[in-house]
Every structure is written in structure tokens, then in C-alpha cells.
Amino acid sequence: MGNAQQRAIRSYRARLNARGLARFEVLGRDADRELIRALARRLAEDGPDASKLRAAVKETIAGGPSKKGGIVAALRRSPLVGADLDLARPREAGRKVEI
């Protein structure tokens, strides 16, 4: 590549970077090419529609919204469920310490 072409590429990429955009390659099926390009164009607009689309794609990729109550369910599966534990402790004055 000539110097003029390299400068043009650097300038173009700097303008993209200033707009918050990055250039990258994606491997996919040829049939999905236009779909991926259209998706990238819509996400690059960075408006409320792009935010909704971004959230929908993230939710789809993640497999749906995160489930609530995961900690409670784990505690209910604990082997200590139903165990009769004596959690009382003696209330003594303690020992004397010189400071």
C-alpha cells in the first residue's frame, strides 16, 4: 500500500474511533451477512431503539432474564435443612483483661 492510502486508512479509523465506533471482522454464514450488517448499523445509531435492540439481543444470547431467588433455592437444598441445631450460646461476663 502506498503512503497516501495508509494515511487515508489511519484517518478513516481515527474518525470512526472519535465517533465511538470500531471496525472488526465477524465469521458467519453468508446468508446472515446482510442481517449482521443491518444489526450493526442499527446498534451504531445509539438511540433509544438501539438500546432496546441491544437489550433484546443480550437477553436472547444470555438465554432469557436472570432467575430470581437463586440464593434462597440453594439454601433450601442445603443438607442442614431440617437439622435440629442448637444455636444458643452461654452469656457469660467474659474474662478480665488489663489494658
Short mmCIF file of C-alpha atoms in Angstrom, two decimals:
data_model
loop_
_atom_site.label_atom_id
_atom_site.label_comp_id
_atom_site.label_asym_id
_atom_site.label_seq_id
_atom_site.Cartn_x
_atom_site.Cartn_y
_atom_site.Cartn_z
CA MET A 1 0.00 0.00 0.00
CA GLY A 2 1.16 3.49 -0.73
CA ASN A 3 1.68 6.16 1.88
CA ALA A 4 -1.40 8.11 0.77
CA GLN A 5 -3.59 5.03 1.13
CA GLN A 6 -2.16 4.22 4.57
CA ARG A 7 -2.78 7.80 5.72
CA ALA A 8 -6.35 7.62 4.41
CA ILE A 9 -6.98 4.37 6.31
CA ARG A 10 -5.49 5.81 9.52
CA SER A 11 -7.59 8.95 9.12
CA TYR A 12 -10.77 6.93 8.49
CA ARG A 13 -10.17 4.72 11.53
CA ALA A 14 -9.41 7.78 13.69
CA ARG A 15 -12.75 9.32 12.64
CA LEU A 16 -14.53 6.07 13.49
CA ASN A 17 -12.80 5.97 16.86
CA ALA A 18 -13.80 9.58 17.57
CA ARG A 19 -17.45 8.57 16.98
CA GLY A 20 -17.04 5.63 19.38
CA LEU A 21 -17.07 3.01 16.63
CA ALA A 22 -14.62 0.20 15.95
CA ARG A 23 -14.00 -1.90 12.88
CA PHE A 24 -13.88 -5.66 13.34
CA GLU A 25 -14.48 -8.88 11.46
CA VAL A 26 -17.09 -11.50 12.21
CA LEU A 27 -17.23 -15.03 10.86
CA GLY A 28 -20.68 -16.26 9.99
CA ARG A 29 -22.85 -17.80 7.32
CA ASP A 30 -23.04 -15.99 4.02
CA ALA A 31 -26.83 -15.94 4.28
CA ASP A 32 -26.57 -13.91 7.52
CA ARG A 33 -24.26 -11.24 6.09
CA GLU A 34 -26.94 -8.60 5.46
CA LEU A 35 -28.67 -9.36 8.76
CA ILE A 36 -25.45 -8.83 10.71
CA ARG A 37 -24.66 -5.65 8.78
CA ALA A 38 -28.16 -4.28 9.40
CA LEU A 39 -27.89 -5.14 13.08
CA ALA A 40 -24.51 -3.39 13.32
CA ARG A 41 -25.90 -0.28 11.59
CA ARG A 42 -28.87 -0.11 13.98
CA LEU A 43 -26.66 -0.58 17.03
CA ALA A 44 -24.28 2.14 15.80
CA GLU A 45 -27.13 4.71 15.83
CA ASP A 46 -27.01 4.68 19.65
CA GLY A 47 -30.56 5.92 20.22
CA PRO A 48 -33.41 4.50 22.29
CA ASP A 49 -34.23 1.97 19.57
CA ALA A 50 -30.61 0.80 19.57
CA SER A 51 -30.71 0.42 23.36
CA LYS A 52 -33.87 -1.70 23.14
CA LEU A 53 -32.36 -3.81 20.38
CA ARG A 54 -29.12 -4.22 22.34
CA ALA A 55 -31.06 -5.36 25.43
CA ALA A 56 -33.12 -7.83 23.38
CA VAL A 57 -30.02 -9.33 21.77
CA LYS A 58 -28.24 -9.60 25.14
CA GLU A 59 -31.28 -11.30 26.67
CA THR A 60 -31.52 -13.73 23.75
CA ILE A 61 -27.82 -14.58 23.89
CA ALA A 62 -27.89 -14.99 27.67
CA GLY A 63 -30.87 -17.34 27.44
CA GLY A 64 -33.51 -15.08 28.95
CA PRO A 65 -33.70 -12.88 32.00
CA SER A 66 -31.81 -13.98 35.08
CA LYS A 67 -33.86 -16.02 37.51
CA LYS A 68 -34.68 -14.56 40.90
CA GLY A 69 -34.27 -16.40 44.19
CA GLY A 70 -31.14 -18.38 43.33
CA ILE A 71 -29.65 -17.98 46.80
CA VAL A 72 -32.88 -18.96 48.55
CA ALA A 73 -33.20 -22.06 46.37
CA ALA A 74 -29.60 -23.04 47.15
CA LEU A 75 -30.18 -22.64 50.88
CA ARG A 76 -33.30 -24.79 50.66
CA ARG A 77 -31.23 -27.56 49.02
CA SER A 78 -28.69 -27.41 51.85
CA PRO A 79 -28.06 -30.66 53.78
CA LEU A 80 -28.68 -28.71 57.01
CA VAL A 81 -32.36 -28.15 56.16
CA GLY A 82 -34.39 -29.83 58.88
CA ALA A 83 -31.36 -30.43 61.11
CA ASP A 84 -32.02 -29.61 64.75
CA LEU A 85 -29.10 -27.34 65.54
CA ASP A 86 -28.55 -25.86 68.98
CA LEU A 87 -27.59 -22.29 68.19
CA ALA A 88 -27.88 -20.99 71.75
CA ARG A 89 -24.66 -19.91 73.41
CA PRO A 90 -23.86 -19.16 77.01
CA ARG A 91 -23.98 -15.49 78.01
CA GLU A 92 -21.01 -15.14 80.37
CA ALA A 93 -19.38 -11.94 81.51
CA GLY A 94 -16.07 -12.94 79.96
CA ARG A 95 -12.55 -12.68 81.33
CA LYS A 96 -10.81 -9.66 82.76
CA VAL A 97 -8.05 -8.12 80.67
CA GLU A 98 -5.64 -5.40 81.73
CA ILE A 99 -5.06 -2.76 79.11
#
